[in-house]
Amino acid sequence: MKVRVATGTAIHLGLRKGKLPSRPTTAHLLTPGKCTFDCAYCTKARSSASNPDFMCRITWPAHSEPHVWDALEETSSAFTRICIQVVNGPGCFETAKRWAREAKSRCDLPVSVEARVNRPSDVAELLREGADCVGLPLDVASERLHPVLRGGRLDEALELTLSSADSFPGRVSTHIIVGLGETDEEMVDVSRRVLEKDIPLALFAFTPCKGTRLENIDPPSLKRFRKIQLATHLIAEDASTRLEYDRAGGLILPSIEDDDLISMMGEALLTRGCEGCNRPFYNERPGCTPYNYPETLTEEQIAEEMRVIRS
Ligand code: SF4
Protein backbone atom coordinates (compact mmCIF):
# COMPACT_ATOMS: atom_id res chain seq x y z
CA MET A 1 0.00 0.00 0.00
CA LYS A 2 1.07 3.61 -0.60
CA VAL A 3 1.37 6.22 2.08
CA ARG A 4 0.79 9.83 1.10
CA VAL A 5 3.37 12.03 2.80
CA ALA A 6 3.07 15.84 3.12
CA THR A 7 5.76 17.50 1.04
CA GLY A 8 7.53 19.14 4.01
CA THR A 9 7.52 15.84 5.87
CA ALA A 10 8.83 13.98 2.80
CA ILE A 11 11.73 16.43 2.52
CA HIS A 12 12.71 15.93 6.15
CA LEU A 13 12.33 12.18 5.85
CA GLY A 14 14.75 12.29 2.92
CA LEU A 15 12.10 10.91 0.56
CA ARG A 16 12.36 13.90 -1.75
CA LYS A 17 14.66 16.82 -2.35
CA GLY A 18 13.74 20.37 -1.46
CA LYS A 19 14.07 23.18 1.02
CA LEU A 20 11.46 24.91 3.10
CA PRO A 21 11.85 28.04 5.23
CA SER A 22 10.09 26.40 8.20
CA ARG A 23 10.52 22.87 9.35
CA PRO A 24 7.43 20.75 10.18
CA THR A 25 7.68 19.41 13.71
CA THR A 26 5.03 16.76 13.04
CA ALA A 27 5.43 14.06 10.39
CA HIS A 28 2.17 14.11 8.43
CA LEU A 29 0.92 10.96 6.70
CA LEU A 30 -2.32 10.51 4.79
CA THR A 31 -4.29 7.39 3.89
CA PRO A 32 -4.80 6.91 0.13
CA GLY A 33 -7.91 7.28 -2.04
CA LYS A 34 -10.95 9.51 -2.18
CA CYS A 35 -13.39 10.20 0.60
CA THR A 36 -16.93 8.88 0.87
CA PHE A 37 -17.96 12.22 2.42
CA ASP A 38 -18.45 15.28 0.25
CA CYS A 39 -17.23 18.33 2.17
CA ALA A 40 -17.53 21.41 -0.03
CA TYR A 41 -14.06 22.72 0.86
CA CYS A 42 -12.03 19.51 0.65
CA THR A 43 -9.82 18.35 -2.20
CA LYS A 44 -10.47 14.72 -1.18
CA ALA A 45 -14.29 15.06 -1.25
CA ARG A 46 -16.32 12.53 -3.23
CA SER A 47 -17.31 15.05 -5.91
CA SER A 48 -14.14 17.14 -5.99
CA ALA A 49 -12.23 17.39 -9.25
CA SER A 50 -8.98 18.28 -7.48
CA ASN A 51 -5.62 16.79 -8.30
CA PRO A 52 -5.42 13.61 -6.17
CA ASP A 53 -1.94 14.58 -4.97
CA PHE A 54 -3.39 17.56 -3.10
CA MET A 55 -4.85 17.76 0.37
CA CYS A 56 -5.80 21.39 1.03
CA ARG A 57 -3.06 23.43 -0.67
CA ILE A 58 -0.26 20.96 -0.03
CA THR A 59 0.89 18.11 -2.24
CA TRP A 60 1.14 14.70 -0.60
CA PRO A 61 3.06 12.47 -2.99
CA ALA A 62 2.55 8.73 -2.50
CA HIS A 63 5.46 6.60 -1.29
CA SER A 64 5.66 2.89 -0.64
CA GLU A 65 4.94 1.89 2.94
CA PRO A 66 8.27 0.19 3.74
CA HIS A 67 10.20 3.26 2.54
CA VAL A 68 8.15 5.56 4.75
CA TRP A 69 8.44 3.42 7.89
CA ASP A 70 12.18 2.90 7.39
CA ALA A 71 12.73 6.64 6.84
CA LEU A 72 10.65 7.48 9.88
CA GLU A 73 12.59 5.05 12.03
CA GLU A 74 15.88 6.63 10.92
CA THR A 75 14.86 10.27 11.26
CA SER A 76 12.31 10.20 14.07
CA SER A 77 14.47 12.48 16.23
CA ALA A 78 13.75 15.25 13.70
CA PHE A 79 10.06 15.20 14.69
CA THR A 80 8.05 15.57 17.88
CA ARG A 81 4.89 13.78 16.70
CA ILE A 82 3.42 11.68 13.91
CA CYS A 83 -0.01 12.52 12.56
CA ILE A 84 -1.98 10.00 10.51
CA GLN A 85 -4.72 11.80 8.64
CA VAL A 86 -7.51 9.54 7.49
CA VAL A 87 -9.39 9.98 4.21
CA ASN A 88 -12.67 8.16 4.83
CA GLY A 89 -12.55 5.61 2.04
CA PRO A 90 -13.19 1.85 2.19
CA GLY A 91 -10.87 0.12 4.67
CA CYS A 92 -9.47 3.40 5.98
CA PHE A 93 -10.19 2.59 9.61
CA GLU A 94 -8.24 -0.67 9.46
CA THR A 95 -5.40 1.15 7.68
CA ALA A 96 -5.31 3.86 10.35
CA LYS A 97 -5.09 1.29 13.14
CA ARG A 98 -2.38 -0.67 11.34
CA TRP A 99 -0.35 2.48 10.66
CA ALA A 100 -0.69 3.62 14.27
CA ARG A 101 0.65 0.25 15.43
CA GLU A 102 3.47 0.36 12.88
CA ALA A 103 4.44 3.93 13.81
CA LYS A 104 4.56 3.02 17.50
CA SER A 105 6.70 -0.03 16.77
CA ARG A 106 9.19 2.09 14.78
CA CYS A 107 9.77 5.03 17.09
CA ASP A 108 8.95 6.61 20.44
CA LEU A 109 6.99 9.56 19.11
CA PRO A 110 3.41 10.26 20.12
CA VAL A 111 0.94 9.43 17.35
CA SER A 112 -2.18 11.38 16.49
CA VAL A 113 -4.86 9.94 14.24
CA GLU A 114 -7.22 12.45 12.74
CA ALA A 115 -10.38 10.79 11.48
CA ARG A 116 -14.05 11.47 10.90
CA VAL A 117 -15.53 8.67 12.98
CA ASN A 118 -19.07 8.49 14.28
CA ARG A 119 -18.96 6.39 17.44
CA PRO A 120 -17.16 6.66 20.77
CA SER A 121 -16.16 3.01 20.32
CA ASP A 122 -14.17 3.99 17.19
CA VAL A 123 -12.22 6.54 19.23
CA ALA A 124 -11.57 3.92 21.92
CA GLU A 125 -10.37 1.45 19.30
CA LEU A 126 -7.92 3.89 17.71
CA LEU A 127 -6.50 4.72 21.13
CA ARG A 128 -6.23 1.04 22.01
CA GLU A 129 -4.40 0.29 18.76
CA GLY A 130 -1.61 2.79 19.38
CA ALA A 131 -2.88 6.33 18.84
CA ASP A 132 -1.96 8.64 21.70
CA CYS A 133 -4.48 11.21 20.58
CA VAL A 134 -7.48 11.14 18.23
CA GLY A 135 -8.33 14.30 16.30
CA LEU A 136 -12.07 14.59 15.71
CA PRO A 137 -12.51 17.44 13.23
CA LEU A 138 -15.52 19.73 13.55
CA ASP A 139 -14.56 21.87 10.54
CA VAL A 140 -17.74 23.93 10.18
CA ALA A 141 -18.66 25.89 13.32
CA SER A 142 -22.20 26.72 12.28
CA GLU A 143 -25.40 24.71 12.84
CA ARG A 144 -26.81 26.35 9.69
CA LEU A 145 -23.89 25.58 7.41
CA HIS A 146 -22.64 22.28 8.78
CA PRO A 147 -25.22 20.09 6.96
CA VAL A 148 -24.70 21.98 3.69
CA LEU A 149 -20.93 22.19 3.62
CA ARG A 150 -19.88 19.07 5.53
CA GLY A 151 -22.94 16.86 5.86
CA GLY A 152 -24.31 15.72 9.21
CA ARG A 153 -25.11 17.85 12.22
CA LEU A 154 -22.77 20.04 14.18
CA ASP A 155 -24.38 19.18 17.53
CA GLU A 156 -23.76 15.47 16.89
CA ALA A 157 -20.13 16.00 15.87
CA LEU A 158 -19.63 18.25 18.89
CA GLU A 159 -21.26 15.74 21.23
CA LEU A 160 -18.91 12.99 20.03
CA THR A 161 -15.89 15.27 20.57
CA LEU A 162 -16.97 16.41 24.05
CA SER A 163 -18.02 12.98 25.29
CA SER A 164 -14.85 11.36 23.89
CA ALA A 165 -12.78 13.96 25.75
CA ASP A 166 -14.70 13.08 28.93
CA SER A 167 -13.95 9.40 28.42
CA PHE A 168 -10.32 9.95 27.39
CA PRO A 169 -9.05 13.16 28.98
CA GLY A 170 -6.04 14.66 27.21
CA ARG A 171 -6.33 12.23 24.30
CA VAL A 172 -8.79 14.01 22.01
CA SER A 173 -8.22 17.12 19.89
CA THR A 174 -10.25 18.94 17.27
CA HIS A 175 -10.12 21.68 14.68
CA ILE A 176 -12.35 24.31 13.15
CA ILE A 177 -11.99 26.10 9.82
CA VAL A 178 -12.36 29.88 9.96
CA GLY A 179 -13.99 31.50 6.94
CA LEU A 180 -16.70 29.09 5.78
CA GLY A 181 -19.50 31.63 6.24
CA GLU A 182 -19.94 31.17 10.00
CA THR A 183 -20.48 34.26 12.15
CA ASP A 184 -17.93 35.32 14.74
CA GLU A 185 -20.45 34.41 17.43
CA GLU A 186 -20.94 30.90 16.08
CA MET A 187 -17.18 30.47 15.91
CA VAL A 188 -16.66 31.69 19.46
CA ASP A 189 -19.56 29.62 20.88
CA VAL A 190 -18.30 26.35 19.43
CA SER A 191 -14.72 27.15 20.44
CA ARG A 192 -15.87 27.86 23.98
CA ARG A 193 -17.65 24.49 24.26
CA VAL A 194 -14.43 22.77 23.20
CA LEU A 195 -12.01 24.87 25.25
CA GLU A 196 -14.11 24.56 28.42
CA LYS A 197 -13.20 20.87 28.33
CA ASP A 198 -9.49 21.62 27.78
CA ILE A 199 -9.62 20.02 24.33
CA PRO A 200 -6.76 21.27 22.13
CA LEU A 201 -8.35 23.34 19.38
CA ALA A 202 -6.55 23.91 16.08
CA LEU A 203 -7.75 26.79 13.92
CA PHE A 204 -7.43 26.47 10.17
CA ALA A 205 -8.07 29.23 7.67
CA PHE A 206 -10.43 28.29 4.86
CA THR A 207 -8.28 27.85 1.74
CA PRO A 208 -10.02 27.85 -1.63
CA CYS A 209 -8.73 24.82 -3.49
CA LYS A 210 -9.10 24.14 -7.20
CA GLY A 211 -11.64 21.43 -7.97
CA THR A 212 -13.70 21.89 -4.79
CA ARG A 213 -17.22 23.33 -4.54
CA LEU A 214 -15.84 26.39 -2.75
CA GLU A 215 -12.91 27.02 -5.05
CA ASN A 216 -14.12 30.55 -5.86
CA ILE A 217 -14.74 31.72 -2.31
CA ASP A 218 -12.24 34.09 -0.68
CA PRO A 219 -10.21 33.01 2.34
CA PRO A 220 -10.81 34.91 5.60
CA SER A 221 -9.07 38.22 6.12
CA LEU A 222 -5.97 38.13 8.27
CA LYS A 223 -7.60 40.63 10.60
CA ARG A 224 -10.62 38.40 11.22
CA PHE A 225 -8.41 35.36 11.74
CA ARG A 226 -6.33 37.30 14.27
CA LYS A 227 -9.48 38.28 16.16
CA ILE A 228 -10.59 34.65 16.38
CA GLN A 229 -7.10 33.57 17.45
CA LEU A 230 -7.04 36.17 20.21
CA ALA A 231 -10.60 35.41 21.34
CA THR A 232 -9.97 31.67 21.54
CA HIS A 233 -6.70 32.29 23.34
CA LEU A 234 -8.50 34.42 25.93
CA ILE A 235 -11.17 31.73 26.41
CA ALA A 236 -8.52 29.00 26.68
CA GLU A 237 -6.86 31.05 29.43
CA ASP A 238 -10.12 31.75 31.23
CA ALA A 239 -13.29 29.98 30.09
CA SER A 240 -15.47 32.62 31.78
CA THR A 241 -14.16 35.39 29.46
CA ARG A 242 -17.20 37.19 28.02
CA LEU A 243 -17.00 38.70 24.56
CA GLU A 244 -19.27 41.17 22.83
CA TYR A 245 -20.44 41.65 19.28
CA ASP A 246 -21.33 44.72 17.24
CA ARG A 247 -24.64 45.12 15.40
CA ALA A 248 -23.32 43.29 12.37
CA GLY A 249 -22.30 40.35 14.57
CA GLY A 250 -18.60 41.26 14.46
CA LEU A 251 -16.58 40.22 17.46
CA ILE A 252 -15.38 43.05 19.72
CA LEU A 253 -12.25 42.11 21.60
CA PRO A 254 -11.89 43.48 25.13
CA SER A 255 -9.54 46.45 25.27
CA ILE A 256 -6.02 45.18 25.77
CA GLU A 257 -2.96 47.32 26.54
CA ASP A 258 -0.23 47.17 23.88
CA ASP A 259 2.23 45.39 26.17
CA ASP A 260 -0.33 42.75 27.10
CA LEU A 261 -1.32 42.30 23.48
CA ILE A 262 2.29 41.83 22.44
CA SER A 263 2.88 39.14 25.03
CA MET A 264 -0.45 37.49 24.21
CA MET A 265 0.34 37.41 20.48
CA GLY A 266 3.49 35.41 21.17
CA GLU A 267 1.23 32.45 22.00
CA ALA A 268 -2.12 33.19 20.40
CA LEU A 269 -0.77 33.46 16.86
CA LEU A 270 1.26 30.26 17.00
CA THR A 271 -0.08 27.07 15.47
CA ARG A 272 -2.27 25.27 18.00
CA GLY A 273 -3.61 21.73 18.24
CA CYS A 274 -1.88 18.59 19.44
CA GLU A 275 1.27 19.36 21.38
CA GLY A 276 4.25 19.73 19.08
CA CYS A 277 2.32 20.26 15.83
CA ASN A 278 3.26 23.37 13.82
CA ARG A 279 1.86 22.55 10.32
CA PRO A 280 3.82 25.14 8.30
CA PHE A 281 2.24 26.28 4.99
CA TYR A 282 -0.94 24.32 5.49
CA ASN A 283 -3.03 27.38 4.65
CA GLU A 284 -0.54 29.70 3.02
CA ARG A 285 2.33 29.81 0.58
CA PRO A 286 5.92 30.18 1.78
CA GLY A 287 6.74 33.91 1.85
CA CYS A 288 3.17 34.98 2.75
CA THR A 289 2.13 36.10 6.21
CA PRO A 290 1.03 32.87 7.89
CA TYR A 291 -2.39 32.54 9.47
CA ASN A 292 -0.75 30.31 12.08
CA TYR A 293 2.89 31.00 12.84
CA PRO A 294 4.86 27.72 12.89
CA GLU A 295 7.57 29.20 15.09
CA THR A 296 8.17 32.09 17.51
CA LEU A 297 7.34 35.47 15.99
CA THR A 298 10.22 37.86 15.28
CA GLU A 299 10.08 41.47 16.51
CA GLU A 300 9.28 42.63 12.96
CA GLN A 301 6.41 40.15 12.73
CA ILE A 302 5.02 41.30 16.07
CA ALA A 303 5.18 44.95 14.95
CA GLU A 304 3.39 44.07 11.70
CA GLU A 305 0.75 42.05 13.53
CA MET A 306 0.12 44.97 15.90
CA ARG A 307 -0.64 47.09 12.84
CA VAL A 308 -3.06 44.46 11.47
CA ILE A 309 -4.88 44.00 14.77
CA ARG A 310 -5.09 47.72 15.60
CA SER A 311 -6.16 48.73 12.06
S1 SF4 B 1 -3.19 19.25 15.49
FE1 SF4 B 1 -1.58 18.44 14.15
S2 SF4 B 1 -1.06 16.44 15.01
FE2 SF4 B 1 -3.03 17.02 15.90
S3 SF4 B 1 -4.56 16.07 14.57
FE3 SF4 B 1 -4.25 18.20 13.83
S4 SF4 B 1 -2.69 18.02 12.24
FE4 SF4 B 1 -2.63 16.12 13.44
PDB file of N, CA, C and O in Angstrom, residues 211-240:
ATOM      1  N   GLY A 211     -10.949  22.709  -7.837  1.00  0.00           N
ATOM      2  CA  GLY A 211     -11.644  21.427  -7.967  1.00  0.00           C
ATOM      3  C   GLY A 211     -12.674  21.174  -6.880  1.00  0.00           C
ATOM      4  O   GLY A 211     -13.414  20.199  -6.947  1.00  0.00           O
ATOM      5  N   THR A 212     -12.710  22.058  -5.866  1.00  0.00           N
ATOM      6  CA  THR A 212     -13.702  21.886  -4.795  1.00  0.00           C
ATOM      7  C   THR A 212     -14.910  22.792  -5.061  1.00  0.00           C
ATOM      8  O   THR A 212     -14.822  23.734  -5.852  1.00  0.00           O
ATOM      9  N   ARG A 213     -16.010  22.506  -4.358  1.00  0.00           N
ATOM     10  CA  ARG A 213     -17.216  23.334  -4.537  1.00  0.00           C
ATOM     11  C   ARG A 213     -16.983  24.783  -4.135  1.00  0.00           C
ATOM     12  O   ARG A 213     -17.661  25.678  -4.603  1.00  0.00           O
ATOM     13  N   LEU A 214     -16.072  25.030  -3.230  1.00  0.00           N
ATOM     14  CA  LEU A 214     -15.839  26.386  -2.745  1.00  0.00           C
ATOM     15  C   LEU A 214     -14.584  27.017  -3.346  1.00  0.00           C
ATOM     16  O   LEU A 214     -14.021  27.947  -2.768  1.00  0.00           O
ATOM     17  N   GLU A 215     -14.195  26.541  -4.521  1.00  0.00           N
ATOM     18  CA  GLU A 215     -12.910  27.023  -5.053  1.00  0.00           C
ATOM     19  C   GLU A 215     -12.907  28.524  -5.340  1.00  0.00           C
ATOM     20  O   GLU A 215     -11.841  29.132  -5.404  1.00  0.00           O
ATOM     21  N   ASN A 216     -14.099  29.128  -5.521  1.00  0.00           N
ATOM     22  CA  ASN A 216     -14.118  30.554  -5.859  1.00  0.00           C
ATOM     23  C   ASN A 216     -14.435  31.466  -4.674  1.00  0.00           C
ATOM     24  O   ASN A 216     -14.680  32.656  -4.856  1.00  0.00           O
ATOM     25  N   ILE A 217     -14.447  30.920  -3.499  1.00  0.00           N
ATOM     26  CA  ILE A 217     -14.740  31.723  -2.305  1.00  0.00           C
ATOM     27  C   ILE A 217     -13.426  32.264  -1.724  1.00  0.00           C
ATOM     28  O   ILE A 217     -12.413  31.562  -1.725  1.00  0.00           O
ATOM     29  N   ASP A 218     -13.471  33.498  -1.233  1.00  0.00           N
ATOM     30  CA  ASP A 218     -12.243  34.094  -0.684  1.00  0.00           C
ATOM     31  C   ASP A 218     -11.891  33.494   0.678  1.00  0.00           C
ATOM     32  O   ASP A 218     -12.783  33.142   1.457  1.00  0.00           O
ATOM     33  N   PRO A 219     -10.613  33.435   0.982  1.00  0.00           N
ATOM     34  CA  PRO A 219     -10.215  33.013   2.340  1.00  0.00           C
ATOM     35  C   PRO A 219     -10.538  34.132   3.336  1.00  0.00           C
ATOM     36  O   PRO A 219     -10.807  35.261   2.929  1.00  0.00           O
ATOM     37  N   PRO A 220     -10.510  33.853   4.636  1.00  0.00           N
ATOM     38  CA  PRO A 220     -10.815  34.905   5.604  1.00  0.00           C
ATOM     39  C   PRO A 220      -9.712  35.965   5.613  1.00  0.00           C
ATOM     40  O   PRO A 220      -8.574  35.676   5.261  1.00  0.00           O
ATOM     41  N   SER A 221     -10.100  37.186   6.011  1.00  0.00           N
ATOM     42  CA  SER A 221      -9.067  38.224   6.118  1.00  0.00           C
ATOM     43  C   SER A 221      -8.153  37.878   7.290  1.00  0.00           C
ATOM     44  O   SER A 221      -8.574  37.218   8.248  1.00  0.00           O
ATOM     45  N   LEU A 222      -6.926  38.354   7.181  1.00  0.00           N
ATOM     46  CA  LEU A 222      -5.970  38.132   8.269  1.00  0.00           C
ATOM     47  C   LEU A 222      -6.488  38.767   9.555  1.00  0.00           C
ATOM     48  O   LEU A 222      -6.353  38.204  10.643  1.00  0.00           O
ATOM     49  N   LYS A 223      -7.128  39.925   9.406  1.00  0.00           N
ATOM     50  CA  LYS A 223      -7.605  40.627  10.598  1.00  0.00           C
ATOM     51  C   LYS A 223      -8.673  39.807  11.327  1.00  0.00           C
ATOM     52  O   LYS A 223      -8.662  39.683  12.549  1.00  0.00           O
ATOM     53  N   ARG A 224      -9.593  39.204  10.564  1.00  0.00           N
ATOM     54  CA  ARG A 224     -10.624  38.395  11.224  1.00  0.00           C
ATOM     55  C   ARG A 224      -9.983  37.163  11.884  1.00  0.00           C
ATOM     56  O   ARG A 224     -10.334  36.800  13.003  1.00  0.00           O
ATOM     57  N   PHE A 225      -9.059  36.553  11.176  1.00  0.00           N
ATOM     58  CA  PHE A 225      -8.413  35.362  11.740  1.00  0.00           C
ATOM     59  C   PHE A 225      -7.691  35.720  13.036  1.00  0.00           C
ATOM     60  O   PHE A 225      -7.769  34.982  14.028  1.00  0.00           O
ATOM     61  N   ARG A 226      -7.038  36.867  13.046  1.00  0.00           N
ATOM     62  CA  ARG A 226      -6.333  37.299  14.270  1.00  0.00           C
ATOM     63  C   ARG A 226      -7.327  37.486  15.420  1.00  0.00           C
ATOM     64  O   ARG A 226      -7.041  37.131  16.565  1.00  0.00           O
ATOM     65  N   LYS A 227      -8.477  38.072  15.100  1.00  0.00           N
ATOM     66  CA  LYS A 227      -9.478  38.277  16.162  1.00  0.00           C
ATOM     67  C   LYS A 227      -9.920  36.940  16.756  1.00  0.00           C
ATOM     68  O   LYS A 227     -10.049  36.773  17.973  1.00  0.00           O
ATOM     69  N   ILE A 228     -10.150  35.970  15.882  1.00  0.00           N
ATOM     70  CA  ILE A 228     -10.586  34.654  16.376  1.00  0.00           C
ATOM     71  C   ILE A 228      -9.455  33.994  17.170  1.00  0.00           C
ATOM     72  O   ILE A 228      -9.687  33.373  18.216  1.00  0.00           O
ATOM     73  N   GLN A 229      -8.228  34.142  16.693  1.00  0.00           N
ATOM     74  CA  GLN A 229      -7.100  33.575  17.451  1.00  0.00           C
ATOM     75  C   GLN A 229      -7.013  34.188  18.848  1.00  0.00           C
ATOM     76  O   GLN A 229      -6.817  33.486  19.843  1.00  0.00           O
ATOM     77  N   LEU A 230      -7.157  35.503  18.910  1.00  0.00           N
ATOM     78  CA  LEU A 230      -7.037  36.168  20.213  1.00  0.00           C
ATOM     79  C   LEU A 230      -8.221  35.786  21.115  1.00  0.00           C
ATOM     80  O   LEU A 230      -8.050  35.524  22.307  1.00  0.00           O
ATOM     81  N   ALA A 231      -9.415  35.753  20.535  1.00  0.00           N
ATOM     82  CA  ALA A 231     -10.599  35.410  21.337  1.00  0.00           C
ATOM     83  C   ALA A 231     -10.479  33.993  21.890  1.00  0.00           C
ATOM     84  O   ALA A 231     -10.734  33.746  23.078  1.00  0.00           O
ATOM     85  N   THR A 232     -10.072  33.057  21.058  1.00  0.00           N
ATOM     86  CA  THR A 232      -9.975  31.673  21.539  1.00  0.00           C
ATOM     87  C   THR A 232      -8.828  31.518  22.536  1.00  0.00           C
ATOM     88  O   THR A 232      -8.908  30.717  23.468  1.00  0.00           O
ATOM     89  N   HIS A 233      -7.790  32.316  22.350  1.00  0.00           N
ATOM     90  CA  HIS A 233      -6.700  32.288  23.340  1.00  0.00           C
ATOM     91  C   HIS A 233      -7.212  32.785  24.696  1.00  0.00           C
ATOM     92  O   HIS A 233      -6.944  32.180  25.739  1.00  0.00           O
ATOM     93  N   LEU A 234      -7.963  33.884  24.673  1.00  0.00           N
ATOM     94  CA  LEU A 234      -8.503  34.423  25.935  1.00  0.00           C
ATOM     95  C   LEU A 234      -9.418  33.400  26.612  1.00  0.00           C
ATOM     96  O   LEU A 234      -9.371  33.216  27.830  1.00  0.00           O
ATOM     97  N   ILE A 235     -10.246  32.725  25.829  1.00  0.00           N
ATOM     98  CA  ILE A 235     -11.165  31.726  26.408  1.00  0.00           C
ATOM     99  C   ILE A 235     -10.380  30.526  26.942  1.00  0.00           C
ATOM    100  O   ILE A 235     -10.709  29.985  28.000  1.00  0.00           O
ATOM    101  N   ALA A 236      -9.337  30.140  26.207  1.00  0.00           N
ATOM    102  CA  ALA A 236      -8.520  29.002  26.682  1.00  0.00           C
ATOM    103  C   ALA A 236      -7.864  29.345  28.016  1.00  0.00           C
ATOM    104  O   ALA A 236      -7.725  28.487  28.891  1.00  0.00           O
ATOM    105  N   GLU A 237      -7.489  30.622  28.170  1.00  0.00           N
ATOM    106  CA  GLU A 237      -6.858  31.045  29.425  1.00  0.00           C
ATOM    107  C   GLU A 237      -7.881  31.125  30.554  1.00  0.00           C
ATOM    108  O   GLU A 237      -7.598  30.827  31.700  1.00  0.00           O
ATOM    109  N   ASP A 238      -9.080  31.574  30.208  1.00  0.00           N
ATOM    110  CA  ASP A 238     -10.123  31.749  31.226  1.00  0.00           C
ATOM    111  C   ASP A 238     -11.481  31.540  30.554  1.00  0.00           C
ATOM    112  O   ASP A 238     -11.982  32.411  29.833  1.00  0.00           O
ATOM    113  N   ALA A 239     -12.057  30.358  30.798  1.00  0.00           N
ATOM    114  CA  ALA A 239     -13.287  29.977  30.087  1.00  0.00           C
ATOM    115  C   ALA A 239     -14.450  30.922  30.389  1.00  0.00           C
ATOM    116  O   ALA A 239     -15.442  30.946  29.650  1.00  0.00           O
ATOM    117  N   SER A 240     -14.346  31.722  31.474  1.00  0.00           N
ATOM    118  CA  SER A 240     -15.471  32.617  31.782  1.00  0.00           C
ATOM    119  C   SER A 240     -15.349  33.961  31.038  1.00  0.00           C
ATOM    120  O   SER A 240     -16.207  34.830  31.195  1.00  0.00           O
TER     121      SER A 240
END
